CSV table of N, CA and C in Angstrom, one decimal:
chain,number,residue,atom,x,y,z
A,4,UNK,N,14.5,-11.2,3.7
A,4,UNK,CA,13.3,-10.8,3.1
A,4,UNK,C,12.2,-10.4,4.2
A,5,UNK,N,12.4,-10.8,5.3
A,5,UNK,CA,11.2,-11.2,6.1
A,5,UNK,C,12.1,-9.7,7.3
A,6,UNK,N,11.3,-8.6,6.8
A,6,UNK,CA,12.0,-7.9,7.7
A,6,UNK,C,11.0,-7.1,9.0
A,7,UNK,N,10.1,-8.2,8.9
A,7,UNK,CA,8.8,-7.3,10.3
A,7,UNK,C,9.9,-7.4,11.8
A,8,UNK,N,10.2,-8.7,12.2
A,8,UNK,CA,11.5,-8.3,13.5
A,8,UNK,C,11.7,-7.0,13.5
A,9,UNK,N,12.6,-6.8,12.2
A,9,UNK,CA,13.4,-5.6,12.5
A,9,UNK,C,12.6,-4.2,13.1
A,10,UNK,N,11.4,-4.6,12.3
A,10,UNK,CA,10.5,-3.0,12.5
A,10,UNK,C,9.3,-3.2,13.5
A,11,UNK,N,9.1,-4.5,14.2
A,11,UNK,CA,8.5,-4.4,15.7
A,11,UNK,C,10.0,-4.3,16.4
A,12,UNK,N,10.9,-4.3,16.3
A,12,UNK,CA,12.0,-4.0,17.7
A,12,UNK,C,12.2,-2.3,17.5
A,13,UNK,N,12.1,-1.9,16.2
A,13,UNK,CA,12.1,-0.3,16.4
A,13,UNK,C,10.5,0.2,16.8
A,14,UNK,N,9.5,-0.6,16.2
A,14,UNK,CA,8.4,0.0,17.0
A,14,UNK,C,8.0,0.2,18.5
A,15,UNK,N,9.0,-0.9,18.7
A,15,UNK,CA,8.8,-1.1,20.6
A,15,UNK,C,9.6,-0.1,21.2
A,16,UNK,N,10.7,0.4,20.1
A,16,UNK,CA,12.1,1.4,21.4
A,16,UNK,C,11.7,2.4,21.2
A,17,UNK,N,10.8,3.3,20.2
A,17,UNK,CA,10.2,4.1,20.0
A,17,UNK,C,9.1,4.5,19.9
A,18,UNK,N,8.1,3.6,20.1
A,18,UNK,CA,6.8,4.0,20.2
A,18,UNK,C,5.9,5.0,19.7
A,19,UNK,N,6.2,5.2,18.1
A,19,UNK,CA,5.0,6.2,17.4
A,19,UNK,C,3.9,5.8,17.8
A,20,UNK,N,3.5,6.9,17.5
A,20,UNK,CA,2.0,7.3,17.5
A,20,UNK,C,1.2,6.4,16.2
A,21,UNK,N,1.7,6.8,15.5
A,21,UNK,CA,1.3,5.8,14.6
A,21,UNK,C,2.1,4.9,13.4
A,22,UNK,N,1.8,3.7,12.6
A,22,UNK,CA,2.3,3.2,12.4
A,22,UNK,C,1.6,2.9,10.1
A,23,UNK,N,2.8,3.0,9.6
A,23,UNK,CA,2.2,2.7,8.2
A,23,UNK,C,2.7,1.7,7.7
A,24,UNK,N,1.8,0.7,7.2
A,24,UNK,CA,3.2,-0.2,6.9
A,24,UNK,C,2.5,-0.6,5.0
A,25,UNK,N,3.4,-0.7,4.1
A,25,UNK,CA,3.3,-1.1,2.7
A,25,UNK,C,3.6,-2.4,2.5
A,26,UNK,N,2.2,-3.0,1.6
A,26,UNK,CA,3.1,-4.0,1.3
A,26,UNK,C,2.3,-5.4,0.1
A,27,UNK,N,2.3,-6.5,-0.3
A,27,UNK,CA,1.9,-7.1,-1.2
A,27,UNK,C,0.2,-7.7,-0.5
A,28,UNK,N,-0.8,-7.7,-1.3
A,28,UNK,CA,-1.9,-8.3,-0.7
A,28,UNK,C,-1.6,-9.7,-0.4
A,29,UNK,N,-0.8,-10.6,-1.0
A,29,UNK,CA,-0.3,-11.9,-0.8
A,29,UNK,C,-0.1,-12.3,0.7
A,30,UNK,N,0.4,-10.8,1.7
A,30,UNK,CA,0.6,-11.1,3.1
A,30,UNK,C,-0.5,-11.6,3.8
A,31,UNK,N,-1.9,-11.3,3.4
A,31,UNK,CA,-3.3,-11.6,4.1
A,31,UNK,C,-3.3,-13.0,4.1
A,32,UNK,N,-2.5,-13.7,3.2
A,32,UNK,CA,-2.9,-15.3,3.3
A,32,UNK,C,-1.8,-16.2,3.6
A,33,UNK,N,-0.4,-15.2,4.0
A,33,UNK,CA,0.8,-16.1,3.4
A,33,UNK,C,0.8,-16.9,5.0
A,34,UNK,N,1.2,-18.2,5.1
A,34,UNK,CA,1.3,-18.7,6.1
A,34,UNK,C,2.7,-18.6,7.1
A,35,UNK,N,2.4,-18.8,8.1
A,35,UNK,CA,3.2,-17.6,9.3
A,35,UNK,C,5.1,-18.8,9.1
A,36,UNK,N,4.9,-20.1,8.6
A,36,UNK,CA,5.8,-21.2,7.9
A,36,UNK,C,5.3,-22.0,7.3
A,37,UNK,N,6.0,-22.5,6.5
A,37,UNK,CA,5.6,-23.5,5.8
A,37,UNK,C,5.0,-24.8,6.1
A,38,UNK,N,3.4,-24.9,5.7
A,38,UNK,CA,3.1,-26.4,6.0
A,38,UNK,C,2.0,-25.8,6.9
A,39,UNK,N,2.0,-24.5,8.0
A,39,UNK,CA,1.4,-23.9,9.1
A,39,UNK,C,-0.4,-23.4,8.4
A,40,UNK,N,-1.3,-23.7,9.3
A,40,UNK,CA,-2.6,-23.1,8.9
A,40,UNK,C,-2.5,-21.7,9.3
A,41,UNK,N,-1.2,-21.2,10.6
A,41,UNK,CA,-1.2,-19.7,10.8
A,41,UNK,C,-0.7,-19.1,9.9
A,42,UNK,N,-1.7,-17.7,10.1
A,42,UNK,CA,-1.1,-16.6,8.7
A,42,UNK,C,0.0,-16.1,9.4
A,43,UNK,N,0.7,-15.6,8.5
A,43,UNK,CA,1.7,-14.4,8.7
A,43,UNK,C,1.0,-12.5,9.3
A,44,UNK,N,-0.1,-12.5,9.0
A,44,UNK,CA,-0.5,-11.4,9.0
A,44,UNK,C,-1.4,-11.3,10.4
A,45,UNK,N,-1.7,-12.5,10.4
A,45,UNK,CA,-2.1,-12.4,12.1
A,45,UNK,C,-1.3,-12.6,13.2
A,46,UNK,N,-0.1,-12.9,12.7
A,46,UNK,CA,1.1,-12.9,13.6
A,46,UNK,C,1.3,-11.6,13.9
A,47,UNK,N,1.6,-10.5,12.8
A,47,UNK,CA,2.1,-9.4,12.9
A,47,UNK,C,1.0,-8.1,13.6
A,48,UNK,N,-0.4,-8.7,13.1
A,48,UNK,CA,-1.5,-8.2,13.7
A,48,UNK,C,-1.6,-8.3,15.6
A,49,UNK,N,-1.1,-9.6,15.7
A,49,UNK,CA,-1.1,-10.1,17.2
A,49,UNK,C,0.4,-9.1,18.3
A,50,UNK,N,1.5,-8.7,17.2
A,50,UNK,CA,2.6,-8.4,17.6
A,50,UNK,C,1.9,-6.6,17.9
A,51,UNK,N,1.4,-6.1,17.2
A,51,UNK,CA,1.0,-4.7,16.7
A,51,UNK,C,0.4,-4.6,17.9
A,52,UNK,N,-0.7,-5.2,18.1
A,52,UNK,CA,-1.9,-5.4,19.4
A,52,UNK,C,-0.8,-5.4,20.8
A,53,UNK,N,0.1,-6.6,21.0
A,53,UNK,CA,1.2,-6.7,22.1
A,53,UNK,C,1.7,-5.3,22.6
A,54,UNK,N,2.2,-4.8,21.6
A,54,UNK,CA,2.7,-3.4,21.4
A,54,UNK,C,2.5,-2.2,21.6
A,55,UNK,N,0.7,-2.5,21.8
A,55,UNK,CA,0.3,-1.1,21.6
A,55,UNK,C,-1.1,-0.5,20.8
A,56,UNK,N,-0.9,-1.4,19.7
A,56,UNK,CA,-2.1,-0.5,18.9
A,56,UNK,C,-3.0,-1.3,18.1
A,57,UNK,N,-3.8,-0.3,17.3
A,57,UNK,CA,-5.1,-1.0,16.8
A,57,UNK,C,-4.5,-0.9,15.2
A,58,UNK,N,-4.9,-1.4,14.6
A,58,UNK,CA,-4.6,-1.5,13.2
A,58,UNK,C,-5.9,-2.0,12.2
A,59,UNK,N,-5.7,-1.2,11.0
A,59,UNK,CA,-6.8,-1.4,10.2
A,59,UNK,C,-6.2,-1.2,8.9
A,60,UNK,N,-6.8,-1.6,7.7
A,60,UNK,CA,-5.7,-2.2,6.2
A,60,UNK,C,-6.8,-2.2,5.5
A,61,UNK,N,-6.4,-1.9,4.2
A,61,UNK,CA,-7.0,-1.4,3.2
A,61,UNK,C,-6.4,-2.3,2.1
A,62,UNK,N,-6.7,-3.0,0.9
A,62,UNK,CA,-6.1,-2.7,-0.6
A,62,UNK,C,-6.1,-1.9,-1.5
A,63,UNK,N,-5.4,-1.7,-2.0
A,63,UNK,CA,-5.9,-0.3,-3.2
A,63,UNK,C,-5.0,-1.1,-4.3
A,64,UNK,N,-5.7,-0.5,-5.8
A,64,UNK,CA,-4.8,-0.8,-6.9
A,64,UNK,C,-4.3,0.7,-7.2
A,65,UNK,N,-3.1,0.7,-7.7
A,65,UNK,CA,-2.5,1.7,-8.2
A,65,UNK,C,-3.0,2.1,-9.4
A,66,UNK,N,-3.7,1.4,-10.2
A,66,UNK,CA,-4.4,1.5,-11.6
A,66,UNK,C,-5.7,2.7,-11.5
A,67,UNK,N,-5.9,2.8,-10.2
A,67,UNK,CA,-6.5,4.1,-9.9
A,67,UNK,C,-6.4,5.2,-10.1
A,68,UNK,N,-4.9,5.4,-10.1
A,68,UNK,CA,-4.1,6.4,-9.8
A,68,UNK,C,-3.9,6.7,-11.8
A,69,UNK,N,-4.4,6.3,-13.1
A,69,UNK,CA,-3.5,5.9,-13.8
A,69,UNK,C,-1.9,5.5,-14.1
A,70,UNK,N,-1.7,4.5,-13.3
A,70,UNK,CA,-0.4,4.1,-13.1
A,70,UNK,C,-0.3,3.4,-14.2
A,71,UNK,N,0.7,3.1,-15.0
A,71,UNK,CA,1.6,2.3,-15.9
A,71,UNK,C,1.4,0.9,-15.7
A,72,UNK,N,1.3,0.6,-14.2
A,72,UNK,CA,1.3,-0.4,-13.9
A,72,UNK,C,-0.1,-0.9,-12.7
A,73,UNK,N,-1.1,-1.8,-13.5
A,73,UNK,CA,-1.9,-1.9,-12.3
A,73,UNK,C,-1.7,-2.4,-10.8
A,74,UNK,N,-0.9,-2.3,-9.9
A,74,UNK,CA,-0.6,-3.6,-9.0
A,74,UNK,C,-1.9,-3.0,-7.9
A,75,UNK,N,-1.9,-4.6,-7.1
A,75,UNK,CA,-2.8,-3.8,-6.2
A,75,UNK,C,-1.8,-4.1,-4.5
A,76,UNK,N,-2.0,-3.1,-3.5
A,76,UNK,CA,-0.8,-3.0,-2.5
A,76,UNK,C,-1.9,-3.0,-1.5
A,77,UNK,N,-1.4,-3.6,-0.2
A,77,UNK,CA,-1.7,-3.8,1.2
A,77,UNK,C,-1.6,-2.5,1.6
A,78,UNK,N,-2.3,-1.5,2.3
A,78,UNK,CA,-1.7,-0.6,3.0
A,78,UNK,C,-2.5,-0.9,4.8
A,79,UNK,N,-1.7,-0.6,5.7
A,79,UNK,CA,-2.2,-0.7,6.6
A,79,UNK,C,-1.6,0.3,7.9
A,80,UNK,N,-2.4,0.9,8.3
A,80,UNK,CA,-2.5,2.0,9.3
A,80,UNK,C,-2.3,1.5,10.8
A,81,UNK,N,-1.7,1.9,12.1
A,81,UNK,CA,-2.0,1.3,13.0
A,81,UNK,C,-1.7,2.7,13.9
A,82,UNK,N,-2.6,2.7,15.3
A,82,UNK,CA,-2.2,3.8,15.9
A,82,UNK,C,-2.5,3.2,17.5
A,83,UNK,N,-1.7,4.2,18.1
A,83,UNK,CA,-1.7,3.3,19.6
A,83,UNK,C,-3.0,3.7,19.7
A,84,UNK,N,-3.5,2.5,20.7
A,84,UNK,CA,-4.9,2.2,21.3
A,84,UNK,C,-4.9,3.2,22.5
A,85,UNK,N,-4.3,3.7,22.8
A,85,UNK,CA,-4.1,5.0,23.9
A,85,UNK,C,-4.9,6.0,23.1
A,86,UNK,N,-4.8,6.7,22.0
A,86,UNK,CA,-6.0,7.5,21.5
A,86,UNK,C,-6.7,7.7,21.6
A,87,UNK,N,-7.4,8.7,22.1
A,87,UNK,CA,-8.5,8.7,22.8
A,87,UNK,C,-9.7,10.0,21.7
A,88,UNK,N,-10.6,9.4,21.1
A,88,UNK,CA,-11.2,10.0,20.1
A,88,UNK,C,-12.1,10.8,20.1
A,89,UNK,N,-12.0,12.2,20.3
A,89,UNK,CA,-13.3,13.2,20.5
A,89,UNK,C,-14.4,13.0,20.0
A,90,UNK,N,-14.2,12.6,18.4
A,90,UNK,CA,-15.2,12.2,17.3
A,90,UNK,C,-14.9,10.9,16.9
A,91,UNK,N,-15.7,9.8,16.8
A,91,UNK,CA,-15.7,8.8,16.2
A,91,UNK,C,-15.3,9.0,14.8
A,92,UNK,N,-14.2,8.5,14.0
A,92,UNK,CA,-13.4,8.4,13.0
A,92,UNK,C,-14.5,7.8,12.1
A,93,UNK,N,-14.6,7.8,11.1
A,93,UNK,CA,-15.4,7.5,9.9
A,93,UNK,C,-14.5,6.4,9.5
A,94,UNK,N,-15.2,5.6,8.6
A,94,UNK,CA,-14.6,4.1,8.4
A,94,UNK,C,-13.4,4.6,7.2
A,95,UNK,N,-12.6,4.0,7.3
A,95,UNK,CA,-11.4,4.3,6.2
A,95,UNK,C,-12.0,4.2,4.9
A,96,UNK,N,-12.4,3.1,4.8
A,96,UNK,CA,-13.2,2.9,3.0
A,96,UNK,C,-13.6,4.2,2.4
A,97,UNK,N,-14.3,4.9,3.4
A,97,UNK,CA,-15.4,6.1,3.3
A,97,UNK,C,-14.3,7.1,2.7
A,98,UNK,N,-13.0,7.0,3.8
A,98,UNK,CA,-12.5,8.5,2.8
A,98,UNK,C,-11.5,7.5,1.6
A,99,UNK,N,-11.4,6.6,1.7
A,99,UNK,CA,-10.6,5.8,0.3
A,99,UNK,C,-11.8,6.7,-0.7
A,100,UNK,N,-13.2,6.2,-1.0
A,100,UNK,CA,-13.8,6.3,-1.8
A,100,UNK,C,-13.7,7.8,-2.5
A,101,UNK,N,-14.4,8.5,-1.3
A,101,UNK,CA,-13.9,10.3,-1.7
A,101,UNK,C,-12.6,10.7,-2.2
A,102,UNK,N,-11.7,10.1,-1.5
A,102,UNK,CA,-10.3,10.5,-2.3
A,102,UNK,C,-10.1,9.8,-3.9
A,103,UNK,N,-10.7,8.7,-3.8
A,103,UNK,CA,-10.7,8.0,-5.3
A,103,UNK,C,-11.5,9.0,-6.2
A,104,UNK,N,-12.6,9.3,-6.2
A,104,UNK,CA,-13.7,9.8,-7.1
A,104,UNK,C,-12.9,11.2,-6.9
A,105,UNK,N,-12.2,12.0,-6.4
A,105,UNK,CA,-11.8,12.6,-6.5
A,105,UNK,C,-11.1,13.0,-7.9
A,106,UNK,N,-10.1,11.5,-7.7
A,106,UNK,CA,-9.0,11.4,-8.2
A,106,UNK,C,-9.5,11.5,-9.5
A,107,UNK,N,-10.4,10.6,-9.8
A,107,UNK,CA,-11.0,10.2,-11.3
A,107,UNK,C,-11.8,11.5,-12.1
A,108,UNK,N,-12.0,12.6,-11.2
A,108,UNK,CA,-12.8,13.6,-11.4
A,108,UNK,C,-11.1,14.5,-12.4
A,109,UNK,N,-10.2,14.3,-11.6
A,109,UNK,CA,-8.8,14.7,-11.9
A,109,UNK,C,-8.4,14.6,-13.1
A,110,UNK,N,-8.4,12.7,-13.3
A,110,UNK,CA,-7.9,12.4,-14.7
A,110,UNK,C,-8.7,12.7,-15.8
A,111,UNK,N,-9.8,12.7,-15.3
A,111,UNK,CA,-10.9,12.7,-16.4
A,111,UNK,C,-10.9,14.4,-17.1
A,112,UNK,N,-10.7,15.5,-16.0
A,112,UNK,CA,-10.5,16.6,-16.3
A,112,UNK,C,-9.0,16.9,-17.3
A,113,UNK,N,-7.8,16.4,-16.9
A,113,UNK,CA,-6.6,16.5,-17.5
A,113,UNK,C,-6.6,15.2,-18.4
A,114,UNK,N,-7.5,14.5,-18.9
A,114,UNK,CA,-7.7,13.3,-20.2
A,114,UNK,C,-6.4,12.3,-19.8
A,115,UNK,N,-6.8,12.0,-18.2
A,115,UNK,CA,-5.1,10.9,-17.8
A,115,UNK,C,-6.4,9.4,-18.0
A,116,UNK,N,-5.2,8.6,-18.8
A,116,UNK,CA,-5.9,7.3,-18.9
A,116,UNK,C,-5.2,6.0,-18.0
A,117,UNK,N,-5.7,5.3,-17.3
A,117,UNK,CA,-4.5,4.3,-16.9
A,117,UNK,C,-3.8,3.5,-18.2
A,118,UNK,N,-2.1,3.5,-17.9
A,118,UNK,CA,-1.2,2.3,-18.7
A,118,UNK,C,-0.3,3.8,-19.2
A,119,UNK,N,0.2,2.6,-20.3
A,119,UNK,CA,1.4,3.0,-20.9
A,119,UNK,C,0.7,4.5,-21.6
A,120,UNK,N,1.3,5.7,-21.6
A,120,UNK,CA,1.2,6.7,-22.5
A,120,UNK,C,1.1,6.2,-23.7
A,121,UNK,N,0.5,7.5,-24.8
A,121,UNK,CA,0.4,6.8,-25.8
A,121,UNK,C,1.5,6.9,-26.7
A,122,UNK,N,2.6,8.0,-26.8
A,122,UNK,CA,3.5,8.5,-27.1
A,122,UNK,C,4.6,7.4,-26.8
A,123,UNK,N,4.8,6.4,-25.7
A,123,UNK,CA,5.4,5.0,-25.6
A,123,UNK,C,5.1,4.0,-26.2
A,124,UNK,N,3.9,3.8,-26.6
A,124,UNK,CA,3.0,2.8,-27.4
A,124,UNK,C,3.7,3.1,-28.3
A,125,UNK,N,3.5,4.5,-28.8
A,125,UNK,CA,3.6,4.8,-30.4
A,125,UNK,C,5.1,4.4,-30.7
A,126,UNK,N,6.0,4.9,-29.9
A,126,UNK,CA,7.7,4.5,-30.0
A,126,UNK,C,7.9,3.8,-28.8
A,127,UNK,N,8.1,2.8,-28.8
A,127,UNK,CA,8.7,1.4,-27.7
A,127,UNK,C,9.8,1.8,-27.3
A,128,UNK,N,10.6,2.5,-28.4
A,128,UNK,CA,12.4,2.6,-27.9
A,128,UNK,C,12.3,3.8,-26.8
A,129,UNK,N,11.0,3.9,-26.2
A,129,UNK,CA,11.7,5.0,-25.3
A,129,UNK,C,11.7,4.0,-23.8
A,130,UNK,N,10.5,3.5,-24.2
A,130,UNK,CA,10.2,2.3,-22.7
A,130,UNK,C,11.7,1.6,-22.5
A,131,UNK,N,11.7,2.0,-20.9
A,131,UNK,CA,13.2,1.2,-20.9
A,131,UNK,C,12.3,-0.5,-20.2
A,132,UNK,N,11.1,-1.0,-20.2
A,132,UNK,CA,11.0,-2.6,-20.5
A,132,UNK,C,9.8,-2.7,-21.9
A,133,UNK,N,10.5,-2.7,-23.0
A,133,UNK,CA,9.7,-2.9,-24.0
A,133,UNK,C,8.5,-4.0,-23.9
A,134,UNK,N,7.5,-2.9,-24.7
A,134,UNK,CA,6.2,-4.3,-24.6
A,134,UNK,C,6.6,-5.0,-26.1
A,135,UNK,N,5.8,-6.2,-25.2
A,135,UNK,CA,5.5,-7.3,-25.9
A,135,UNK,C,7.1,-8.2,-26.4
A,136,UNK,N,8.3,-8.1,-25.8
A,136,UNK,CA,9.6,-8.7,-25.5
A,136,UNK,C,9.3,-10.0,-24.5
A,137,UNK,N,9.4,-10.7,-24.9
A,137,UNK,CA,9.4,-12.3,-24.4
A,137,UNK,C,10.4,-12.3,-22.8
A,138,UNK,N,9.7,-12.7,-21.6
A,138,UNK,CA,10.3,-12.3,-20.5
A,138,UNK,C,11.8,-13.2,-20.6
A,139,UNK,N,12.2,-14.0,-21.4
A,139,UNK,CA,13.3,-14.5,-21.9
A,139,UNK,C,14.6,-14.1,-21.4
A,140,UNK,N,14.4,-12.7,-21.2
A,140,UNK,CA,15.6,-11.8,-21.1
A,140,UNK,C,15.6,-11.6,-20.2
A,141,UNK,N,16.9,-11.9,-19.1
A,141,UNK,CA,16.9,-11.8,-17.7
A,141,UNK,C,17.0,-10.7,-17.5
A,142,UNK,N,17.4,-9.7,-18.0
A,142,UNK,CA,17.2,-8.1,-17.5
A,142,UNK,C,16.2,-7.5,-17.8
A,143,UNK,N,15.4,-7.7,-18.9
A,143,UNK,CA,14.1,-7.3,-18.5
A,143,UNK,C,13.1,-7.6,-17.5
A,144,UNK,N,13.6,-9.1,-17.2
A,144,UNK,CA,12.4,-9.6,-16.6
A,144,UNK,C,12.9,-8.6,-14.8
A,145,UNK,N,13.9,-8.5,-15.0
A,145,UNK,CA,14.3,-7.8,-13.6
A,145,UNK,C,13.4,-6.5,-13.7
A,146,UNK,N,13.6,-6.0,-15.2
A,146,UNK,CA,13.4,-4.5,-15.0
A,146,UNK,C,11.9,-4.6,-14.5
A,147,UNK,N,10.9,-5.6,-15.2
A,147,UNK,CA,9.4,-5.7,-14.7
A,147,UNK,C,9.4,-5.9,-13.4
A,148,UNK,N,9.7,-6.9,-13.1
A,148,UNK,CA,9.3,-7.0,-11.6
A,148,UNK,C,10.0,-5.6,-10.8
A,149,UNK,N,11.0,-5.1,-11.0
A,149,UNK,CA,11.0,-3.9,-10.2
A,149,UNK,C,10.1,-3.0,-10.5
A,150,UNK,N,9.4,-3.2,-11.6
A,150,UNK,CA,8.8,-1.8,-11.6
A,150,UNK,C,7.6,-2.8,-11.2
A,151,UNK,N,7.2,-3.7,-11.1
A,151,UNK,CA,5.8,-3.9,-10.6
A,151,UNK,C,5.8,-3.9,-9.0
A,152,UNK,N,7.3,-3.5,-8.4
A,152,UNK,CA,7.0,-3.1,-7.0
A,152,UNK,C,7.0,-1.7,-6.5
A,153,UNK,N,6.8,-1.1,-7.6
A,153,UNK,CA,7.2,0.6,-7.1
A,153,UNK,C,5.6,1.1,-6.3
A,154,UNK,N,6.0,1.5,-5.4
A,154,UNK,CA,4.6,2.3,-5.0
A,154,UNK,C,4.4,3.6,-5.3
A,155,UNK,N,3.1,3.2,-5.7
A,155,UNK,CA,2.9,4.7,-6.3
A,155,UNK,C,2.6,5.8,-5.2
A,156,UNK,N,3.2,7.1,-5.3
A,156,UNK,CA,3.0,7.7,-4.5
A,156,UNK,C,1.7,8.1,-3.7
A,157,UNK,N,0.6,7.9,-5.1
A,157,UNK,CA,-0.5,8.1,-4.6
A,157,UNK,C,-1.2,7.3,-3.4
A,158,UNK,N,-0.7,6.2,-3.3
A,158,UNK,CA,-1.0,5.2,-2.9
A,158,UNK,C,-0.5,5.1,-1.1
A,159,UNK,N,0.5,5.7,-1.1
A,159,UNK,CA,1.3,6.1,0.1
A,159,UNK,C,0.2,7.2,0.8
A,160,UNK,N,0.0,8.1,-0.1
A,160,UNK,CA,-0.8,9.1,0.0
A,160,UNK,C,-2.2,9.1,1.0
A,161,UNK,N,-2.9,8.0,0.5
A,161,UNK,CA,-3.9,7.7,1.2
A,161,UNK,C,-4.1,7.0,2.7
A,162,UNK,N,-2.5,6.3,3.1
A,162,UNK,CA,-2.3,5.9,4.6
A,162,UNK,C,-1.7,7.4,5.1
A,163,UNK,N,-1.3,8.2,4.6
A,163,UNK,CA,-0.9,9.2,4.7
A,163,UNK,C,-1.9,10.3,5.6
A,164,UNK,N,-2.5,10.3,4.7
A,164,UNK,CA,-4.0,11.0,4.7
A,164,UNK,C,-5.2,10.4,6.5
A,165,UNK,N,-5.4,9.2,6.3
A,165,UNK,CA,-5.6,8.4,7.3
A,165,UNK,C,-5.1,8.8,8.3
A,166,UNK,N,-3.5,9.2,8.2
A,166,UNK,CA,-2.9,9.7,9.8
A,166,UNK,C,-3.3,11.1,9.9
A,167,UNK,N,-3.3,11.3,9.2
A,167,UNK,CA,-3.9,13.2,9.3
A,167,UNK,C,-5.2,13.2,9.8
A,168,UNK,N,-6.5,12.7,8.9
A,168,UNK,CA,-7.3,12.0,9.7
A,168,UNK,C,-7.7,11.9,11.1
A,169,UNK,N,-7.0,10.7,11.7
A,169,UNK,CA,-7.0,10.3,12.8
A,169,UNK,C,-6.4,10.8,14.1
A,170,UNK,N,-5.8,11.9,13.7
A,170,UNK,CA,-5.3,12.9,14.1
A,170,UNK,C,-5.7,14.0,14.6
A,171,UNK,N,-6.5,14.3,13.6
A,171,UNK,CA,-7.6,15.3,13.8
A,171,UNK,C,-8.9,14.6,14.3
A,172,UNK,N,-9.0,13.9,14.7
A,172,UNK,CA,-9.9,13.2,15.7
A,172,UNK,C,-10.1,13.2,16.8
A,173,UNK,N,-8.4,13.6,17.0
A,173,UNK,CA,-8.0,13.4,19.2
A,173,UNK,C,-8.0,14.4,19.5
């Protein structure tokens, strides 16, 4: 489960420029072991720094995006501290916001609502995890929880964007 090792030993033999990492807001608090007042996320923050770079994280809900499913995901950006910035970069939030109001400018124009379509409401049997099924059923409850881990692409989009950004900085 715990696969940051693996991806600081490939951060360190390769050394990108920059770094995206996805993942549950739960990591901000999770303790680095059990019983421990250290987080897990300052460890990896501490590892990130060791290595190289500066890092900065965002939350976003996918429910922005009208996604099916609201989750909300960690995204976090990291770029070596060797970059050297012609222009002072604008705070991440700043273009989160623009790209959000964007977005909503989007659905609002094409009538996108967040959740379930209505055409699934209306007939269940197309939803492959039917609403309102008692999580009882061990394959549904699989089917939920996988889909409450899907990232939405939009979402990817926005650390995406950030490296583009930041890029066009140096």
């Amino acid at each position: 489960r715990n696969c940051f090792p693996a991806l600081f030993r490939v951060i360190n033999k390769y050394k990108p420029k920059y770094i995206c990492i996805e993942n549950v807001p739960g990591l901000l608090n999770c303790s680095y072991q059990p019983g421990s007042n250290r987080r897990y996320f300052g460890f990896i923050l501490q590892q990130l720094s060791t290595s190289g770079y500066d890092a900065e994280w965002q939350i976003i809900s996918s429910g922005h995006f009208a996604s099916p499913f609201d989750r909300k995901r960690l995204l976090l950006v990291a770029s070596t501290d060797s970059n050297v910035y012609k222009i002072q970069p604008s705070p991440w939030i700043e273009q989160i916001r623009e790209f959000l109001e964007k977005e909503q400018i989007n659905q609002q124009r094409r009538g996108i609502k967040p959740g379930y379509p209505l055409s699934v409401v209306r007939n269940p049997d197309n939803l492959a995890r039917p609403l309102g099924v008692p999580n009882r059923n061990p394959n549904i409850r699989r089917q939920r929880e996988a889909a409450g881990n899907i990232l939405a692409p939009d979402i990817a989009a926005i650390a995406l964007k950030r490296i583009k950004y930041l890029e066009s900085c140096t």
